[in-house]
PDB file of C-alpha atoms and ligand atoms in Angstrom:
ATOM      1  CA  UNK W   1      35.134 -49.408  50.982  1.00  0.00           C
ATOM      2  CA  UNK W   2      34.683 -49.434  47.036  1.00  0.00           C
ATOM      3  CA  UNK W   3      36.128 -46.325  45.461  1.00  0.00           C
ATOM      4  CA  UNK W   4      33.756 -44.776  42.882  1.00  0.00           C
ATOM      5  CA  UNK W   5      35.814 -42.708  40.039  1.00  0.00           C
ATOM      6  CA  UNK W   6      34.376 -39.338  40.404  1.00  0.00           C
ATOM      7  CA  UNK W   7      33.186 -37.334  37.192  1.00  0.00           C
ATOM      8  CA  UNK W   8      35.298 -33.948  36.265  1.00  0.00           C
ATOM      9  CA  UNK W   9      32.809 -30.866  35.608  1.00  0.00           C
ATOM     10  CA  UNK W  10      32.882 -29.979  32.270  1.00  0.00           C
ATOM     11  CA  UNK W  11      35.550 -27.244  31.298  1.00  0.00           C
ATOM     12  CA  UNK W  12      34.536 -24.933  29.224  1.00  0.00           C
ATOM     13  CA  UNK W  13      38.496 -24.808  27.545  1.00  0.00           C
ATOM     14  CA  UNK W  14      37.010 -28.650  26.025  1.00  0.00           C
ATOM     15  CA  UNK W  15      35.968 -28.514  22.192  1.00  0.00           C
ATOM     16  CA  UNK W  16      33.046 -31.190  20.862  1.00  0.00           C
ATOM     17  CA  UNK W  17      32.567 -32.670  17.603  1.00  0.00           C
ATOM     18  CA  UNK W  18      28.893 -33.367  16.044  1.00  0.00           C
ATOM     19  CA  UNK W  19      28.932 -35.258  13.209  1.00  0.00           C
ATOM     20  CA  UNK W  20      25.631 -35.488  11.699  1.00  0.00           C
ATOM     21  CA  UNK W  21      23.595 -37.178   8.369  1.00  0.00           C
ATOM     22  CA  UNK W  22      21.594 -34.794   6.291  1.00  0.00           C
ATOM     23  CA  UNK W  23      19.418 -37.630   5.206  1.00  0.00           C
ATOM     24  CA  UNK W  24      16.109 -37.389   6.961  1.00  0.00           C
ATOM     25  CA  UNK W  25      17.258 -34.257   7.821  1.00  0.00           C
ATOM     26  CA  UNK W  26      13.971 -33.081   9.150  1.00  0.00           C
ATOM     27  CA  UNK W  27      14.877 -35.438  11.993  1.00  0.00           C
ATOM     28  CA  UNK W  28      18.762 -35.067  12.839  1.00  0.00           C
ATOM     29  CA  UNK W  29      18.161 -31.322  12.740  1.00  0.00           C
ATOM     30  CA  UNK W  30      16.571 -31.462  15.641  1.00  0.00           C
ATOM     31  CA  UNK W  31      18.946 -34.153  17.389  1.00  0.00           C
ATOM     32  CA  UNK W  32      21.794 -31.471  16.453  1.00  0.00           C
ATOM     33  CA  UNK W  33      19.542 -28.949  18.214  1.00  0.00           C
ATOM     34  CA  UNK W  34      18.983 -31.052  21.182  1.00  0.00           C
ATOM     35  CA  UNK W  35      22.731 -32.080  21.063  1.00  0.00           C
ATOM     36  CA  UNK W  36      23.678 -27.908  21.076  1.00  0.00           C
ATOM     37  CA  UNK W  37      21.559 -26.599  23.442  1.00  0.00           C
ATOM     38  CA  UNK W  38      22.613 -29.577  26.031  1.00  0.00           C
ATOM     39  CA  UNK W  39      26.410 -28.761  25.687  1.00  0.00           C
ATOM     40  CA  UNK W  40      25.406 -25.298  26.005  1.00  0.00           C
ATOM     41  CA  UNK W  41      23.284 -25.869  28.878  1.00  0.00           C
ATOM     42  CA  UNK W  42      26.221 -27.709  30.705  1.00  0.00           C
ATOM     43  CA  UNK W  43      28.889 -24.598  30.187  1.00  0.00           C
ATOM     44  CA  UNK W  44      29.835 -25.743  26.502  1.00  0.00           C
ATOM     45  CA  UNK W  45      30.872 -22.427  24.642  1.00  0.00           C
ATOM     46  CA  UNK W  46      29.347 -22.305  21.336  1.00  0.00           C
ATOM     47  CA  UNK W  47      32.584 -21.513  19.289  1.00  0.00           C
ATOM     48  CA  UNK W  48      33.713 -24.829  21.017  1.00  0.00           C
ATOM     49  CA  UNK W  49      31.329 -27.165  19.388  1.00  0.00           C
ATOM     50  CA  UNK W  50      32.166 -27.753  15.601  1.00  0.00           C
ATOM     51  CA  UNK W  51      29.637 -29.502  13.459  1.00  0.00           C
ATOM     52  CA  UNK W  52      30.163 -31.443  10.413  1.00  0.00           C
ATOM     53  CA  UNK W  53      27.350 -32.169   7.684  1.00  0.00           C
ATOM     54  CA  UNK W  54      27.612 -35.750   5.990  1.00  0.00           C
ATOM     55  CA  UNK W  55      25.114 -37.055   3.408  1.00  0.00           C
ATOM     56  CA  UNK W  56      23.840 -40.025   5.425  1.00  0.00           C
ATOM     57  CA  UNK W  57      24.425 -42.059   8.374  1.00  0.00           C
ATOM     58  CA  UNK W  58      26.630 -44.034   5.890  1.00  0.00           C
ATOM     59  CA  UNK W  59      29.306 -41.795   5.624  1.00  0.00           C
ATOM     60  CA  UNK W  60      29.221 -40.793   9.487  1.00  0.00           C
ATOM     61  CA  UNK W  61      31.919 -42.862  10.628  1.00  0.00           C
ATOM     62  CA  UNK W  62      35.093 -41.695   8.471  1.00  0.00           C
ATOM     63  CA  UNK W  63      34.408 -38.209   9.335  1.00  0.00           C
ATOM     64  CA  UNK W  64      33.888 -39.042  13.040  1.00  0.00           C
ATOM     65  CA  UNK W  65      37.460 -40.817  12.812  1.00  0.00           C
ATOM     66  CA  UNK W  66      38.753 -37.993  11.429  1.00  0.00           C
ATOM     67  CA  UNK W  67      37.594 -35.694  13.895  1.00  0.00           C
ATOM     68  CA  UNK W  68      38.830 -38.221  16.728  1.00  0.00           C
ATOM     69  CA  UNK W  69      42.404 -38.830  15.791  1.00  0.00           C
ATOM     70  CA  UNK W  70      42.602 -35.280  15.364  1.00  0.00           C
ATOM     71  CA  UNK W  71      43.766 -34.645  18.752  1.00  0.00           C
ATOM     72  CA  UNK W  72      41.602 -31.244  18.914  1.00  0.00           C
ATOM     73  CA  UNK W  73      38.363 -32.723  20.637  1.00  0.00           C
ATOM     74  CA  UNK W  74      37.426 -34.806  23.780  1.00  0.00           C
ATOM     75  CA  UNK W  75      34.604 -36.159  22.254  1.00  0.00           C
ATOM     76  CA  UNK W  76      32.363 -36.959  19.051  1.00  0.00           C
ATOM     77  CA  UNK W  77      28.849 -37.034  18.537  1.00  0.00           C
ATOM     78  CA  UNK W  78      27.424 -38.744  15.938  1.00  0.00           C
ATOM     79  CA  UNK W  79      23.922 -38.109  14.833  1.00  0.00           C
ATOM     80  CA  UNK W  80      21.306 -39.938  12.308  1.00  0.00           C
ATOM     81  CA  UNK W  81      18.369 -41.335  11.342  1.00  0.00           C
ATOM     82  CA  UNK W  82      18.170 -44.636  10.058  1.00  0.00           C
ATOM     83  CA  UNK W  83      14.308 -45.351   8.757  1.00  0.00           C
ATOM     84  CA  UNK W  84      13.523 -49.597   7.699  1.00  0.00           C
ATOM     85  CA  UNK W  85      11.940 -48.803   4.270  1.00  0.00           C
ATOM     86  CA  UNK W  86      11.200 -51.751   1.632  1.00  0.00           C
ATOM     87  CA  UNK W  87      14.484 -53.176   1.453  1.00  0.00           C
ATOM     88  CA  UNK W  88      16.991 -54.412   4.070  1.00  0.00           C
ATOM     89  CA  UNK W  89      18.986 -51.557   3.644  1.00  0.00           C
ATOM     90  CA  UNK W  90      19.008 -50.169   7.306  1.00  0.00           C
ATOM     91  CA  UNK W  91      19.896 -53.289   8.262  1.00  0.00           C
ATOM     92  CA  UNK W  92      23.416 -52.604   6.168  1.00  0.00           C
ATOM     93  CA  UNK W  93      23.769 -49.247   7.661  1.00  0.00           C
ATOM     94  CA  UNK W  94      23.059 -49.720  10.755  1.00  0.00           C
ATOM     95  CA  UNK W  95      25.460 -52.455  11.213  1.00  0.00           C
ATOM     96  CA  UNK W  96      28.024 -51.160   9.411  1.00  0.00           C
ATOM     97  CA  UNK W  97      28.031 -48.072  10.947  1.00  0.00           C
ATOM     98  CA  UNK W  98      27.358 -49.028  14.849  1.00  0.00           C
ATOM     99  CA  UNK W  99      30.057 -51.063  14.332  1.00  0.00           C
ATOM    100  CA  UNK W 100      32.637 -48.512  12.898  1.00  0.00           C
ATOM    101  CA  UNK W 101      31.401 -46.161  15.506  1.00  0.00           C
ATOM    102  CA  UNK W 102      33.012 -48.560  18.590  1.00  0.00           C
ATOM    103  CA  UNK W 103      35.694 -49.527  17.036  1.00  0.00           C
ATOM    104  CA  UNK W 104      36.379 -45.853  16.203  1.00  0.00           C
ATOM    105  CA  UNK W 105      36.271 -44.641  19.803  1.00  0.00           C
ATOM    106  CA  UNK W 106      38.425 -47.987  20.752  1.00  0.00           C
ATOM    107  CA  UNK W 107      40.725 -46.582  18.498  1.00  0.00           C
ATOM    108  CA  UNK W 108      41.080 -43.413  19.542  1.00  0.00           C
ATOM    109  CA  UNK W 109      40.041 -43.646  22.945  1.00  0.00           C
ATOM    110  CA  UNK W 110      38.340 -41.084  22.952  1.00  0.00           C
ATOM    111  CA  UNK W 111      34.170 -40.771  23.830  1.00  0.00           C
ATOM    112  CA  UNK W 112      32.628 -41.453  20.265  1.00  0.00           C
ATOM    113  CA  UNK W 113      28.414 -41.487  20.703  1.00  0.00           C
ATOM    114  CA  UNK W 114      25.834 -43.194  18.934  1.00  0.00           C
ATOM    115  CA  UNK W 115      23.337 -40.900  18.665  1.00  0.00           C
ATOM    116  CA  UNK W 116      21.541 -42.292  15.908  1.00  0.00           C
ATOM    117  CA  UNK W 117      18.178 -43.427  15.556  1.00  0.00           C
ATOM    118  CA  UNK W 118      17.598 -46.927  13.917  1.00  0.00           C
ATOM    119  CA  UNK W 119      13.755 -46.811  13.396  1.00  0.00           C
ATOM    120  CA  UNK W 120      10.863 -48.573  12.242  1.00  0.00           C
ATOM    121  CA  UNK W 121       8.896 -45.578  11.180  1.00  0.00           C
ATOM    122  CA  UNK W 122       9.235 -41.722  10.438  1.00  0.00           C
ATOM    123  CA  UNK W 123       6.736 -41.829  13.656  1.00  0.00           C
ATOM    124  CA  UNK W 124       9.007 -43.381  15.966  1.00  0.00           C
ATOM    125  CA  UNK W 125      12.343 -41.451  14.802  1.00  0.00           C
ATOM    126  CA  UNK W 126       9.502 -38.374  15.839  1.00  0.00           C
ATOM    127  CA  UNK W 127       9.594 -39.672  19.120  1.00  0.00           C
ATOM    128  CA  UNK W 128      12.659 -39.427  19.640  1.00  0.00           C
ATOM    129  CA  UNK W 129      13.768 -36.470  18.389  1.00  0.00           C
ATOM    130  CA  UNK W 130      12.231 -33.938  20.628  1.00  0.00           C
ATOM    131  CA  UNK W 131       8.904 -35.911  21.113  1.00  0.00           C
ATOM    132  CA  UNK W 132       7.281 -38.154  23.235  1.00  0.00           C
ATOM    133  CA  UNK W 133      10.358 -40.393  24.162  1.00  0.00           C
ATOM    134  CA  UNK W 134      12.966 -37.057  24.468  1.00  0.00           C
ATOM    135  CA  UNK W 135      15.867 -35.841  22.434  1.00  0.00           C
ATOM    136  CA  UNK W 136      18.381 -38.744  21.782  1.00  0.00           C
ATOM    137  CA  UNK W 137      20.270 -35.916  20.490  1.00  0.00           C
ATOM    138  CA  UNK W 138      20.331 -33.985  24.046  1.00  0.00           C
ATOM    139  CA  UNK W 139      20.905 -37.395  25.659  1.00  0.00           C
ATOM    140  CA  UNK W 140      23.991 -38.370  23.613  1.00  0.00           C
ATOM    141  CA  UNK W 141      25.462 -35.294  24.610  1.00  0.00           C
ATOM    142  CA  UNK W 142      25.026 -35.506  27.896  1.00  0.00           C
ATOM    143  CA  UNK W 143      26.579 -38.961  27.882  1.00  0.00           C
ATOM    144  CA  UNK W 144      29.651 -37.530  26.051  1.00  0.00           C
ATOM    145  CA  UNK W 145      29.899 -34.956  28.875  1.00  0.00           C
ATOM    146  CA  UNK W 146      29.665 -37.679  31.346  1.00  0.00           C
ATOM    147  CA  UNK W 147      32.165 -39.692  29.374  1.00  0.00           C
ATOM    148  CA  UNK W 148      34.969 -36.812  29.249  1.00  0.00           C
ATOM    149  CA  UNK W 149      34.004 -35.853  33.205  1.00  0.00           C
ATOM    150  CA  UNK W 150      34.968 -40.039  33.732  1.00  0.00           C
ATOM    151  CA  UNK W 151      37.606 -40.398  31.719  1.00  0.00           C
ATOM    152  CA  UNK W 152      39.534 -37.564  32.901  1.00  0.00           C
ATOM    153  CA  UNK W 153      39.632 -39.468  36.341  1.00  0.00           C
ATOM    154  CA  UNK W 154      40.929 -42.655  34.838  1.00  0.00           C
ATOM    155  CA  UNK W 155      44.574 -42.898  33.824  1.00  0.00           C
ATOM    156  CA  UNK W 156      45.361 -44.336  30.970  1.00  0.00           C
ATOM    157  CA  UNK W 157      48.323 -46.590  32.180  1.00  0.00           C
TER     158      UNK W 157
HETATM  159  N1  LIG R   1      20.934 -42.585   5.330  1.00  0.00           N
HETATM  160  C1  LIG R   1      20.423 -42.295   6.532  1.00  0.00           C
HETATM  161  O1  LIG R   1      21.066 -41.620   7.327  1.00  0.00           O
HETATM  162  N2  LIG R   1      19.170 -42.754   6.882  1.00  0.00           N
HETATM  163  C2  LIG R   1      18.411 -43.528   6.055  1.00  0.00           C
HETATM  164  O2  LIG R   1      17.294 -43.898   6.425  1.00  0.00           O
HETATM  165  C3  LIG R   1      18.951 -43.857   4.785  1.00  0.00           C
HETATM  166  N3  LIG R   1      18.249 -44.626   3.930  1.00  0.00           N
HETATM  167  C4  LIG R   1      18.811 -44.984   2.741  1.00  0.00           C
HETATM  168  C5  LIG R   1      18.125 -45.846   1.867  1.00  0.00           C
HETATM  169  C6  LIG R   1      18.711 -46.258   0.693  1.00  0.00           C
HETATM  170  C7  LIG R   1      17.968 -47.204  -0.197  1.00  0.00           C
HETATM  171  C8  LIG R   1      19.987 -45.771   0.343  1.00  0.00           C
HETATM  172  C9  LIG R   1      20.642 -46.208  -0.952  1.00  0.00           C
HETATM  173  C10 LIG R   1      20.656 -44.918   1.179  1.00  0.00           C
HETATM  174  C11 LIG R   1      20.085 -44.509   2.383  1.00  0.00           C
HETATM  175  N4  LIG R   1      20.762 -43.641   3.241  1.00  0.00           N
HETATM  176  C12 LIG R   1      20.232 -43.340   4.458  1.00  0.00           C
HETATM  177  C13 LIG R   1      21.993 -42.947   2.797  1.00  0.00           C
HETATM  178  C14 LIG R   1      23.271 -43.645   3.221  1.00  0.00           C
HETATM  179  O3  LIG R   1      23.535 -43.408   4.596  1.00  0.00           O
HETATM  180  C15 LIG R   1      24.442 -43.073   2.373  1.00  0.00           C
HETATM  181  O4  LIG R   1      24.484 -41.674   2.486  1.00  0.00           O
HETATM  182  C16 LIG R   1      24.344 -43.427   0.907  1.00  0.00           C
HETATM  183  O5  LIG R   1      24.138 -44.812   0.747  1.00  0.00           O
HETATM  184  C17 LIG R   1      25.621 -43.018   0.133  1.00  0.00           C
HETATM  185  O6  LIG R   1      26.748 -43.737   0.660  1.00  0.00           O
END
């Protein structure tokens, strides 16, 4: 018989990290809302969830490792939105920062979420920010929750 690693509740004595761009803020304002209201939803206190602006997706991932190594959170959301314009600029972020992002939770080992949108138009990033195709905000930090409930069941060896 297979053992499946159950996943811990949250507890509410956990603190969260949100990290998110102000670029296209229009759009990762209402991931961070979606991102909020989830954690609260699922027994996050408020005064547990510290949120830190950065000026674009670019500048996501130092702040994230910041927050990571600092031993004070069990997990860190990262929020954005990446829109292809003229150039292949997106393409520079995107990478760059996706990449920073796993090897940041690898680091750490702690939950580190991509919760940023890498889209083709302000229409799609729409979408997906409390439209049509959800809240990736809401999502991501429901997967973090699900990640720390996991974890927490795992030893670390
Ligand atoms: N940051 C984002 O979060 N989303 C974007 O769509 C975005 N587009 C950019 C386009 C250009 C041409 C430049 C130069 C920057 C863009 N940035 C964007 C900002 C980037 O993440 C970073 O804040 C700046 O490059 C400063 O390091």
């Amino acid at each position: 018989m297979p053992n499946t690693i159950s996943i811990s509740a949250v507890d509410p004595a956990d603190r969260y990290a949100i990290v998110v761009a102000q670029w296209n803020r229009s759009i990762t304002s209402q991931l961070l809302e979606g991102a909020v209201t989830m954690l609260c939803e699922e027994g996050v206190a408020e005064s547990r969830i510290d949120i830190a602006w950065v000026p674009g997706s670019w500048e996501i991932p130092l702040v994230a490792q910041r927050f990571a190594s600092s031993g004070n959170h069990v997990a860190v959301i990262c929020l954005g939105a990446v829109i292809r314009g003229e150039t292949t600029h997106d393409q520079h972020i995107n990478r760059g920062v996706s990449l920073a992002i796993s090897q940041i939770a690898l680091e750490t080992s702690l939950p580190v979420l991509f919760g940023i949108l890498t889209c083709e138009s302000m229409e799609q990033a729409i979408h997906r920010a409390g439209g049509q195709v959800g809240n990736k905000g809401a999502d991501c930090a429901e997967a973090a929750m699900q990640m720390v409930g996991l974890l927490k069941n795992i030893p670390t060896g």
